[in-house]
Coordinates of C-alpha atoms in Angstrom, one line a residue:
M5 CA 60.5 22.7 339.1
A6 CA 64.3 23.1 339.3
P7 CA 65.9 23.4 342.8
S8 CA 66.6 26.9 344.0
V9 CA 68.2 29.0 346.9
H10 CA 66.9 32.4 348.0
Y11 CA 68.2 34.7 350.6
H12 CA 66.6 36.3 353.2
C13 CA 66.0 40.1 353.9
P14 CA 64.9 41.1 357.3
C15 CA 63.0 44.4 356.3
L16 CA 59.4 42.9 356.5
S17 CA 59.7 41.9 360.3
S18 CA 61.1 43.1 363.0
S19 CA 62.9 39.5 364.1
T20 CA 66.2 38.4 362.0
T21 CA 64.7 34.9 362.0
P22 CA 62.8 34.3 359.0
P23 CA 59.3 32.9 358.8
P24 CA 58.8 29.3 358.4
P25 CA 59.1 28.4 354.5
H26 CA 55.7 26.5 354.1
L27 CA 53.9 29.6 354.8
P28 CA 52.6 31.4 351.6
S29 CA 53.7 34.8 353.1
S30 CA 57.5 33.6 353.4
F31 CA 57.9 34.2 349.8
Y32 CA 57.9 38.0 350.2
S33 CA 60.9 37.8 352.6
F34 CA 63.2 36.0 350.2
H35 CA 65.1 37.1 347.1
P36 CA 67.5 35.7 344.6
L37 CA 71.1 36.8 345.3
H38 CA 71.6 39.2 342.0
T39 CA 68.6 41.2 343.4
L40 CA 70.1 41.9 346.9
F41 CA 72.5 44.7 348.0
F42 CA 74.9 44.8 351.0
C43 CA 75.5 47.9 353.5
E44 CA 79.2 47.9 354.6
E45 CA 78.2 50.5 357.5
C46 CA 75.2 48.4 358.8
D47 CA 76.9 45.1 357.9
A48 CA 73.2 43.8 356.6
V49 CA 71.5 42.7 353.6
R50 CA 69.2 44.9 351.6
C51 CA 66.7 44.2 349.2
N52 CA 64.9 46.4 346.7
R53 CA 61.8 46.9 348.9
C54 CA 63.6 48.3 351.8
V55 CA 66.1 50.7 350.1
S56 CA 65.3 54.4 349.3
V57 CA 65.3 55.3 345.7
E58 CA 66.6 58.7 344.2
V59 CA 66.7 59.8 341.0
S60 CA 70.2 60.7 339.6
T61 CA 69.4 61.9 336.1
Y62 CA 66.9 61.8 333.2
Y63 CA 67.5 61.1 329.6
C64 CA 66.0 60.0 326.1
P65 CA 66.7 56.4 325.5
N66 CA 67.1 57.5 321.8
C67 CA 69.1 60.5 321.4
L68 CA 70.8 60.1 325.1
F69 CA 70.2 63.8 325.6
E70 CA 70.3 64.5 329.4
V71 CA 67.5 66.4 330.7
P72 CA 67.3 68.7 333.6
S73 CA 65.1 67.9 336.3
A74 CA 63.3 71.3 336.2
S75 CA 62.5 70.6 332.7
V76 CA 61.0 67.1 333.2
R77 CA 57.7 68.2 334.5
A78 CA 57.2 71.0 332.0
E79 CA 58.2 68.4 328.9
K80 CA 55.5 66.0 330.3
N81 CA 58.3 63.5 331.0
R82 CA 58.9 63.4 327.2
C83 CA 61.6 64.2 325.1
A84 CA 61.7 67.7 323.7
R85 CA 63.8 66.9 320.5
N86 CA 63.1 65.1 317.6
C87 CA 62.5 61.8 319.3
F88 CA 59.0 60.1 318.2
L89 CA 57.7 56.8 318.3
C90 CA 55.5 55.1 315.6
P91 CA 51.8 54.9 316.8
N92 CA 51.4 51.5 315.5
C93 CA 54.8 49.4 316.0
R94 CA 56.5 51.7 318.5
N95 CA 59.6 52.0 316.3
T96 CA 61.7 55.2 316.1
L97 CA 60.3 57.9 313.4
S98 CA 62.6 59.3 311.2
V99 CA 62.0 63.0 309.6
V100 CA 61.9 63.0 305.9
P101 CA 60.8 65.6 303.3
S102 CA 58.1 65.7 300.8
D103 CA 58.7 64.3 297.2
P104 CA 59.9 66.9 294.9
P105 CA 56.8 68.3 292.3
D106 CA 56.7 66.2 289.3
S107 CA 58.1 68.3 286.1
G108 CA 55.6 66.0 283.9
D109 CA 58.3 64.7 281.5
G110 CA 58.6 61.5 283.4
R111 CA 62.2 62.3 284.6
L112 CA 63.0 62.2 288.3
A113 CA 63.4 65.5 289.8
V114 CA 67.0 66.3 291.2
P115 CA 66.7 67.6 294.6
I116 CA 68.3 71.1 294.9
S117 CA 69.5 71.0 298.5
T118 CA 70.3 67.9 300.9
V119 CA 67.8 69.0 303.4
G120 CA 65.1 68.8 301.1
E121 CA 61.7 70.7 300.7
P122 CA 59.1 71.4 303.2
P123 CA 56.4 70.0 304.3
F124 CA 58.4 67.7 306.5
F125 CA 56.8 64.8 308.0
L126 CA 57.6 61.5 310.4
Y127 CA 58.0 58.3 308.6
C128 CA 58.4 54.7 310.2
N129 CA 61.1 52.3 308.2
H130 CA 59.0 49.4 309.9
C131 CA 55.5 49.6 309.1
R132 CA 55.8 52.5 306.5
W133 CA 53.5 54.9 308.5
D134 CA 53.9 58.7 308.2
S135 CA 52.5 61.4 309.9
A136 CA 51.0 62.8 306.8
E137 CA 48.3 60.4 307.1
V138 CA 46.7 61.9 310.4
G139 CA 47.5 65.6 308.8
I140 CA 50.8 66.4 310.8
T141 CA 53.3 68.0 309.0
F142 CA 56.3 70.2 309.6
E143 CA 57.9 73.5 308.3
K144 CA 61.2 72.5 309.0
P145 CA 63.0 69.4 310.3
T146 CA 64.2 70.5 313.7
G147 CA 62.4 71.5 316.7
L148 CA 59.7 69.1 316.1
A149 CA 58.6 68.7 319.4
A150 CA 57.9 72.7 319.8
Q151 CA 55.7 72.4 316.4
L152 CA 53.9 69.4 317.5
Q153 CA 53.0 71.4 320.9
K154 CA 50.1 72.8 319.5
F155 CA 48.3 69.7 318.5
E156 CA 48.9 68.4 322.1
D157 CA 47.6 71.6 323.8
S158 CA 44.4 71.6 321.4
A159 CA 43.7 68.1 322.5
P160 CA 40.4 67.5 324.3
D161 CA 41.9 65.9 327.4
S162 CA 44.8 68.4 327.5
L163 CA 42.2 71.6 327.6
E164 CA 40.0 69.6 330.3
F165 CA 43.2 69.2 332.3
E166 CA 44.0 72.9 331.9
R167 CA 40.5 73.5 333.2
L168 CA 40.6 71.4 336.1
K169 CA 43.9 73.2 337.2
D170 CA 42.4 76.5 336.9
H171 CA 39.2 75.3 339.0
F172 CA 41.5 74.1 341.7
E173 CA 44.2 76.3 341.9
P174 CA 42.3 79.5 343.8
F175 CA 41.4 76.9 346.4
I176 CA 44.9 75.3 346.7
R177 CA 46.6 78.8 347.1
A178 CA 44.1 80.0 349.7
S179 CA 44.8 76.7 351.5
S180 CA 48.4 77.1 351.5
L181 CA 48.0 80.7 352.9
S182 CA 45.7 79.6 355.6
S183 CA 48.2 77.4 356.6
S184 CA 51.1 79.3 356.5
T185 CA 49.4 82.1 358.7
T186 CA 48.9 79.5 361.6
S187 CA 52.7 78.5 361.7
H188 CA 53.1 80.3 364.9
A189 CA 51.2 77.6 366.5
V190 CA 54.4 75.7 367.2
A191 CA 55.0 77.7 370.3
H192 CA 52.1 76.5 371.8
P193 CA 51.9 72.8 371.4
S194 CA 49.0 72.6 373.9
S195 CA 46.6 73.7 371.3
A196 CA 44.9 70.5 369.9
A197 CA 43.6 72.4 366.8
H198 CA 46.7 74.1 365.8
S199 CA 48.8 70.9 366.2
H200 CA 46.1 69.1 364.1
H201 CA 46.4 71.9 361.6
L202 CA 50.2 71.7 361.3
H203 CA 50.1 68.1 359.8
S204 CA 47.6 69.2 357.1
N205 CA 48.5 71.0 353.7
S206 CA 46.7 71.8 350.5
I207 CA 46.1 68.3 349.5
T208 CA 44.5 67.0 352.7
A209 CA 42.5 70.2 352.9
A210 CA 41.1 69.8 349.4
A211 CA 40.4 66.3 350.3
S212 CA 38.4 67.1 353.4
A213 CA 36.3 69.6 351.7
A214 CA 35.7 67.1 349.2
L215 CA 34.7 64.5 351.8
A216 CA 32.4 67.2 353.7
R217 CA 30.3 67.9 350.7
D218 CA 26.6 66.8 350.7
I219 CA 25.8 63.7 348.6
P220 CA 22.5 63.5 347.2
G221 CA 20.0 61.3 349.2
V222 CA 22.4 60.7 352.3
G223 CA 21.6 63.1 355.2
K224 CA 24.8 65.1 356.3
Y225 CA 26.0 64.7 359.8
N226 CA 26.5 68.0 361.6
P227 CA 27.3 68.4 365.0
L228 CA 26.1 71.8 365.3
A229 CA 22.8 71.1 364.1
R230 CA 20.9 71.1 367.3
S231 CA 22.5 74.3 368.4
T232 CA 22.2 76.1 365.1
S233 CA 18.4 75.0 365.1
S234 CA 17.9 76.1 368.8
R235 CA 19.4 79.4 367.7
G236 CA 17.9 79.5 364.2
I237 CA 19.6 81.7 361.4
G238 CA 22.1 84.5 362.3
A239 CA 21.3 88.0 361.9
S240 CA 22.8 88.5 358.8
G241 CA 20.6 85.9 357.3
R242 CA 23.3 83.3 356.4
D243 CA 23.8 79.8 357.8
R244 CA 26.4 79.5 360.2
S245 CA 26.9 75.6 359.6
V246 CA 28.1 76.3 355.8
N247 CA 31.6 75.4 355.1
K248 CA 33.7 78.3 354.3
D249 CA 36.2 76.1 352.3
E250 CA 33.4 74.7 350.1
M251 CA 34.5 74.8 346.5
A252 CA 32.1 75.9 343.6
E253 CA 30.7 73.1 341.6
Y254 CA 33.0 72.1 338.5
R255 CA 31.7 72.0 335.1
S256 CA 33.2 70.1 332.4
R257 CA 34.4 71.8 329.3
V258 CA 32.4 69.3 327.2
E259 CA 29.5 67.4 328.2
I260 CA 29.6 63.7 328.0
A261 CA 27.0 63.1 325.9
K262 CA 28.6 65.2 323.2
A263 CA 32.0 63.8 323.7
S264 CA 31.8 61.6 320.4
V265 CA 30.9 64.8 318.5
V266 CA 34.4 66.4 319.3
G267 CA 36.3 63.4 318.4
T268 CA 37.1 62.1 322.1
G269 CA 35.6 58.4 321.4
G270 CA 32.6 56.9 322.7
G271 CA 28.8 57.4 321.8
D272 CA 27.2 56.6 318.4
A273 CA 30.2 57.7 316.4
D274 CA 32.2 54.7 317.8
V275 CA 28.9 52.6 317.4
E276 CA 28.7 53.7 313.5
F277 CA 32.2 53.0 312.7
M278 CA 32.1 49.4 314.4
R279 CA 28.9 48.7 312.1
H280 CA 30.7 49.4 309.0
L281 CA 34.1 47.8 310.1
E282 CA 35.6 45.8 307.3
N283 CA 39.1 45.1 308.5
V284 CA 40.0 44.2 312.4
S285 CA 43.1 46.3 311.8
E286 CA 41.4 49.4 311.4
V287 CA 40.5 49.3 315.2
A288 CA 43.4 50.4 317.4
S289 CA 44.3 48.3 320.4
L290 CA 44.2 49.1 323.9
D291 CA 48.0 49.6 324.3
Q292 CA 47.8 52.1 321.2
R293 CA 44.9 53.8 322.7
W294 CA 46.3 54.1 326.3
E295 CA 49.6 54.9 325.3
N296 CA 48.3 58.1 323.2
S297 CA 46.1 59.6 325.6
W298 CA 43.5 59.2 328.4
V299 CA 40.5 59.2 325.9
T300 CA 41.4 58.5 322.1
S301 CA 39.5 57.3 319.1
L302 CA 38.7 53.7 318.1
Q303 CA 40.2 54.0 314.6
T304 CA 43.9 53.3 313.9
S305 CA 44.1 56.4 311.5
D306 CA 43.4 58.7 314.2
L307 CA 46.7 57.7 316.1
K308 CA 49.2 60.4 316.6
P309 CA 52.9 60.2 316.9
L310 CA 54.1 59.9 320.5
R311 CA 57.1 61.7 322.0
I312 CA 59.5 59.2 323.6
P313 CA 59.2 58.7 327.2
L314 CA 62.2 59.9 329.4
H315 CA 64.2 57.1 331.4
S316 CA 66.1 57.7 334.5
K317 CA 69.1 56.8 336.4
R318 CA 68.4 55.9 340.2
S319 CA 70.7 55.9 343.2
K320 CA 69.7 53.5 346.2
R321 CA 70.3 54.2 349.7
C322 CA 70.3 52.2 352.8
P323 CA 67.1 52.8 354.8
A324 CA 69.2 52.7 358.1
C325 CA 72.4 54.5 357.9
T326 CA 71.1 56.4 354.5
H327 CA 74.7 55.2 352.9
I328 CA 74.6 55.1 349.0
L329 CA 74.3 51.3 347.8
I330 CA 74.0 52.2 344.1
K331 CA 75.1 55.0 342.4
P332 CA 75.5 55.1 338.7
E333 CA 77.5 57.6 336.3
Q334 CA 75.7 60.8 335.6
K335 CA 76.5 60.3 331.8
A336 CA 73.6 58.7 329.6
Q337 CA 76.1 56.9 327.5
S338 CA 77.7 55.3 330.3
V339 CA 76.7 51.9 331.8
R340 CA 79.1 52.2 334.8
Y341 CA 78.8 52.4 338.7
K342 CA 80.5 55.0 340.9
I343 CA 79.1 53.0 343.6
K344 CA 77.9 49.2 343.4
L345 CA 77.4 47.4 346.6
V346 CA 75.6 44.1 345.7
A347 CA 75.4 41.0 348.0
A348 CA 77.1 38.9 345.4
N349 CA 80.3 40.5 346.1
Y350 CA 80.0 39.7 350.1
L351 CA 77.9 36.6 350.7
P352 CA 78.7 33.2 349.3
A353 CA 76.7 32.0 346.1
I354 CA 74.7 28.8 346.9
T355 CA 73.6 26.4 344.0
V356 CA 71.7 23.2 345.1
A357 CA 71.5 19.9 342.6
L358 CA 69.9 16.7 343.0
P359 CA 72.3 14.0 341.6
H360 CA 69.5 11.6 340.9
A361 CA 67.7 13.9 338.9
Q362 CA 70.7 14.8 336.9
Q363 CA 71.5 10.9 336.4
A364 CA 67.9 10.5 335.3
L365 CA 67.9 13.1 332.9
T366 CA 71.2 11.9 331.3
E367 CA 69.6 8.3 331.0
A368 CA 66.3 9.6 329.5
A369 CA 68.3 11.5 327.0
K370 CA 70.2 8.5 325.7
R371 CA 66.7 6.5 325.8
T372 CA 65.2 9.1 323.5
L373 CA 67.2 8.0 320.7
G374 CA 65.5 4.6 320.7
K375 CA 62.2 5.3 322.1
S376 CA 59.2 7.7 321.4
T377 CA 59.0 11.2 322.9
S378 CA 55.9 10.3 325.2
A379 CA 57.8 6.9 326.5
A380 CA 60.8 9.0 327.5
E381 CA 58.6 11.7 329.2
D382 CA 56.8 8.7 331.1
D383 CA 60.4 7.5 332.3
R384 CA 61.7 11.1 333.2
I385 CA 58.9 12.4 335.4
P386 CA 59.2 10.0 338.4
A387 CA 62.6 9.6 338.0
T388 CA 63.5 13.2 338.5
G389 CA 61.0 13.7 341.4
M390 CA 61.3 12.9 345.1
V391 CA 59.2 10.0 346.2
A392 CA 57.6 10.4 350.0
G393 CA 59.0 7.5 352.1
K394 CA 62.4 7.6 350.5
T395 CA 65.9 9.2 350.9
Y396 CA 67.7 11.3 348.5
P397 CA 70.9 12.8 348.6
F398 CA 71.6 16.6 347.5
H399 CA 74.5 18.8 346.7
L400 CA 75.4 22.3 347.6
A401 CA 77.9 24.2 345.7
L402 CA 79.4 27.4 347.8
T403 CA 81.4 29.8 345.8
N404 CA 83.5 32.3 348.0
P405 CA 83.5 35.8 346.4
L406 CA 86.0 37.2 348.8
Y407 CA 89.8 37.3 348.5
D408 CA 90.3 35.9 351.8
P409 CA 89.6 32.1 352.9
I410 CA 86.3 31.7 354.9
Q411 CA 85.3 28.9 357.3
V412 CA 81.4 28.1 356.7
R413 CA 79.2 26.4 358.8
L414 CA 75.4 25.2 357.9
S415 CA 72.5 25.1 360.4
P416 CA 69.3 24.0 359.2
Q417 CA 66.3 25.5 360.9
R418 CA 64.0 23.1 362.7
L419 CA 60.3 22.9 361.3
N420 CA 57.8 24.2 363.5
I421 CA 54.9 21.7 363.4
S422 CA 51.5 22.3 364.9
T423 CA 50.9 20.3 367.9
A424 CA 47.2 20.1 367.2
P425 CA 45.9 16.5 367.1
P426 CA 44.7 15.0 363.8
K427 CA 41.3 14.0 363.1
D428 CA 42.0 10.5 363.3
G429 CA 45.3 9.6 364.8
P430 CA 47.5 10.0 367.9
P431 CA 48.8 13.6 368.9
E432 CA 52.6 12.3 368.5
K433 CA 51.9 11.9 364.7
A434 CA 50.8 15.6 364.2
R435 CA 54.6 16.6 365.6
R436 CA 56.2 14.5 363.4
P437 CA 58.1 16.8 360.6
P438 CA 57.2 15.9 357.0
F439 CA 61.2 15.6 356.2
V440 CA 64.5 15.5 357.9
I441 CA 67.6 17.3 356.5
S442 CA 71.0 16.1 357.2
L443 CA 74.0 18.4 356.7
P444 CA 77.8 18.6 358.1
S445 CA 77.5 20.3 361.3
S446 CA 81.1 21.1 361.5
P447 CA 82.6 24.2 359.5
F448 CA 84.5 23.6 356.3
P449 CA 86.8 25.7 354.2
I450 CA 86.4 27.7 351.2
A451 CA 89.6 29.0 349.4
A452 CA 89.7 32.7 348.5
F453 CA 88.8 33.9 345.4
A454 CA 91.6 34.3 342.6
E455 CA 91.7 34.7 338.8
A456 CA 92.3 32.0 336.7
W457 CA 95.7 33.0 335.6
E458 CA 97.1 33.4 339.4
Y459 CA 97.0 29.4 339.7
D460 CA 100.2 27.9 339.5
D461 CA 99.1 24.3 338.4
D462 CA 96.1 22.3 338.4
E463 CA 96.7 21.1 341.9
D464 CA 96.0 24.6 343.3
M465 CA 92.7 24.8 341.4
F466 CA 91.4 21.6 343.1
G467 CA 92.7 22.4 346.7
V468 CA 94.2 24.5 349.5
E469 CA 97.7 24.5 350.4
E470 CA 99.0 22.0 352.8
G471 CA 100.7 24.9 355.1
D472 CA 97.5 26.8 355.5
D473 CA 95.9 25.5 358.8
F474 CA 92.9 28.0 358.1
G475 CA 91.9 25.7 355.2
T476 CA 92.8 22.2 356.1
R477 CA 90.4 21.7 359.1
G478 CA 87.8 20.4 356.7
G479 CA 90.3 18.0 355.1
A480 CA 91.6 16.4 358.5
R481 CA 87.8 15.7 359.2
E482 CA 87.3 14.1 355.6
K483 CA 90.0 11.5 356.7
D484 CA 88.2 10.9 360.2
G485 CA 86.5 7.5 360.1
R486 CA 83.4 9.4 361.3
S487 CA 82.9 11.1 358.2
T488 CA 83.1 8.0 355.9
R489 CA 79.3 8.0 355.3
S490 CA 79.4 6.9 351.8
K491 CA 80.3 10.4 350.7
T492 CA 76.9 11.4 351.1
V493 CA 77.0 14.0 353.7
G494 CA 80.0 16.1 354.2
V495 CA 82.6 17.9 351.7
L496 CA 82.6 16.0 348.7
E497 CA 84.7 18.2 346.2
K498 CA 86.9 21.6 346.2
R499 CA 88.2 23.5 343.2
A500 CA 89.5 26.8 343.4
N501 CA 87.0 29.1 345.4
V502 CA 84.2 26.5 345.4
T503 CA 83.4 23.7 347.8
I504 CA 80.7 21.1 347.1
V505 CA 78.8 19.7 350.5
G506 CA 76.7 16.8 350.4
G507 CA 73.4 16.4 352.3
E508 CA 70.7 13.9 352.7
V509 CA 66.7 14.4 353.1
V510 CA 64.5 11.8 354.5
I511 CA 61.0 12.2 353.2
G512 CA 58.3 10.7 355.8
K513 CA 55.7 8.3 354.3
E514 CA 52.9 10.8 354.4
A515 CA 54.5 13.8 353.5
Q516 CA 53.3 16.3 350.9
G517 CA 54.1 19.6 349.3
N518 CA 57.9 20.7 348.7
V519 CA 61.0 20.1 350.4
K520 CA 61.8 23.5 351.5
F521 CA 64.0 24.4 354.7
N522 CA 65.5 27.4 355.9
T523 CA 69.2 27.4 356.8
L524 CA 71.4 29.7 358.6
V525 CA 74.7 30.3 357.0
S526 CA 77.5 31.8 358.9
Y527 CA 81.2 32.2 357.7
T528 CA 84.2 33.7 359.5
Y529 CA 87.2 34.9 357.6
R530 CA 90.4 36.7 358.9
S531 CA 91.5 39.9 357.0
D532 CA 95.2 40.2 356.2
D533 CA 95.1 43.8 355.2
P534 CA 97.5 45.8 357.4
A535 CA 96.1 48.8 359.2
P536 CA 97.1 52.0 358.0
S537 CA 99.9 53.6 360.0
E538 CA 99.5 56.7 361.8
S539 CA 102.9 58.5 360.6
N540 CA 103.5 57.6 356.5
D541 CA 106.8 59.2 355.3
G542 CA 105.8 58.4 351.8
D543 CA 108.1 55.3 351.2
G544 CA 105.2 53.0 351.5
Q545 CA 106.5 51.1 354.4
S546 CA 105.1 51.2 358.2
I547 CA 106.2 50.3 361.1
P548 CA 104.3 47.3 362.9
Q549 CA 103.5 48.2 366.5
G550 CA 103.7 44.8 368.3
N551 CA 102.7 41.2 366.8
K552 CA 98.6 42.1 366.1
P553 CA 96.8 39.2 365.3
P554 CA 94.8 39.7 362.1
E555 CA 91.3 40.8 362.3
V556 CA 88.6 37.8 362.4
K557 CA 85.2 38.9 361.0
T558 CA 82.0 36.7 361.2
F559 CA 78.6 37.4 359.3
A560 CA 75.3 35.3 359.3
F561 CA 72.4 35.3 357.0
Y562 CA 69.7 32.9 356.2
T563 CA 68.5 31.2 353.3
V564 CA 65.6 28.9 351.8
I565 CA 66.6 25.9 350.0
D566 CA 63.9 24.4 347.8
L567 CA 64.6 20.8 346.5
G568 CA 61.3 20.4 344.7
P569 CA 57.9 18.5 345.1
I570 CA 57.2 15.6 346.9
I571 CA 55.6 12.9 344.8
P572 CA 53.0 11.2 346.8
R573 CA 53.8 7.4 347.5
E574 CA 51.8 4.9 345.4
D575 CA 49.6 2.2 346.3
P576 CA 52.0 -0.9 347.0
K577 CA 49.5 -3.1 344.7
S578 CA 50.4 -1.1 341.8
V579 CA 54.0 -1.4 342.1
P580 CA 55.3 -4.6 340.2
D581 CA 57.6 -6.7 342.7
F582 CA 60.7 -7.7 341.1

């Protein structure tokens, strides 16, 4: 598994500190950088789990026709034009005319018009399927969705759904009217019954009535049963405990035992079809049947053409301040964004690499020319891993996306190890962390982002200017005698807006699992953009009011760095001594 770096989003916890990385639940709090957003108002990182999503527009992915929101439900979220999918291969179908009648003299008939002659049918250029095989033809080549609507409306599942809506509509309408008549209870908040009814709607009322229905074999709890039994039945001869909102029993349009007779699948018809099956391709796959309808036939020859489902463009808002983070353009043909606040434009991008693993892979690739593949695999696996009881260096490459130089400080989070004593051993052994991370504790600079052609020469690509005191602090520390730790921990390289920092991991002898640790990344930058003047005469010049220093901004975020799994230490007897 390659080393990785993920960024923390605090939406799943009330604390800004991330959970320990060894917990399985911490996986849901960290995300790749390219999937995160950044809110400028809240100055916080947002992920796809915490942002609120709004649909901007609906469109057909085939004809790129923009569909109004009011027509989406009426069209059942499908394209209402001449866009269809093949039921076999999901390719787009084309409208073709019928072949002209044969004249009988063996000559090819010349078409009279370019439109062709009816009937028209849908044809797939990939698998050669056409709708004439299932008996679907059209009288004209336009408005095919309206012509195909009669086939969809006559389907058994569509008729059953309409029957369900007709059955529940009176009850939902009555529940809506009853809730509107009790709206005056807002002025009397002391009434518990009225306040409870205000929070209910037609859907909850229908669910309550369904839950209150009698279940055969189970006694129904009725708190008024004792008073009813003592008083008996009322003078009108009706039981007062009967629920007034009880709906009439629903009877389906077709009995389930007779469903196979009308072609809705199941029963003896499918058993007889499978008994005489000669080719597996005659049976429709699950994807083909579920995509077409709720209940369809097993036979491939009964599959119908599908209207292409609509796609949508969605906007995303910050959950705290409701400011827009992502807003695409309304046109379906455009792939641009009006607003695009992604975290990659605000946070430094961090990548991690293991030098010994890269060197081992390079040497293994050279040895592959003279050895077999199995021998190369045996040499590569232990070389690229991290063995318990050893020390390994690693490199962190930080890329600055801002147009201002930044000062970055890395603070690894200390592992919280359980203090419970082990079964056999002293309690101090339980407090010992499985590995220790060493990173430069002093801040180091990263140059500002700039285009490649903006650099004057190669020296600017690999360092910062000498006169910039904001970016030379790290270089002074590099020359210090305390940072000469064989170039393992500290700033190793600077090029353009990328700074490579080295670190070390000391793995314990009994360590297991992965080397994962949380790191607090805090960076500081100063914004040299002048503040807008209150009085502007249009000449583009503003009078500075005093020597105001540039604004210094600081932001911090957590990351989890995964260096890979730890290989348990081998038995000393099996290791040859050279």
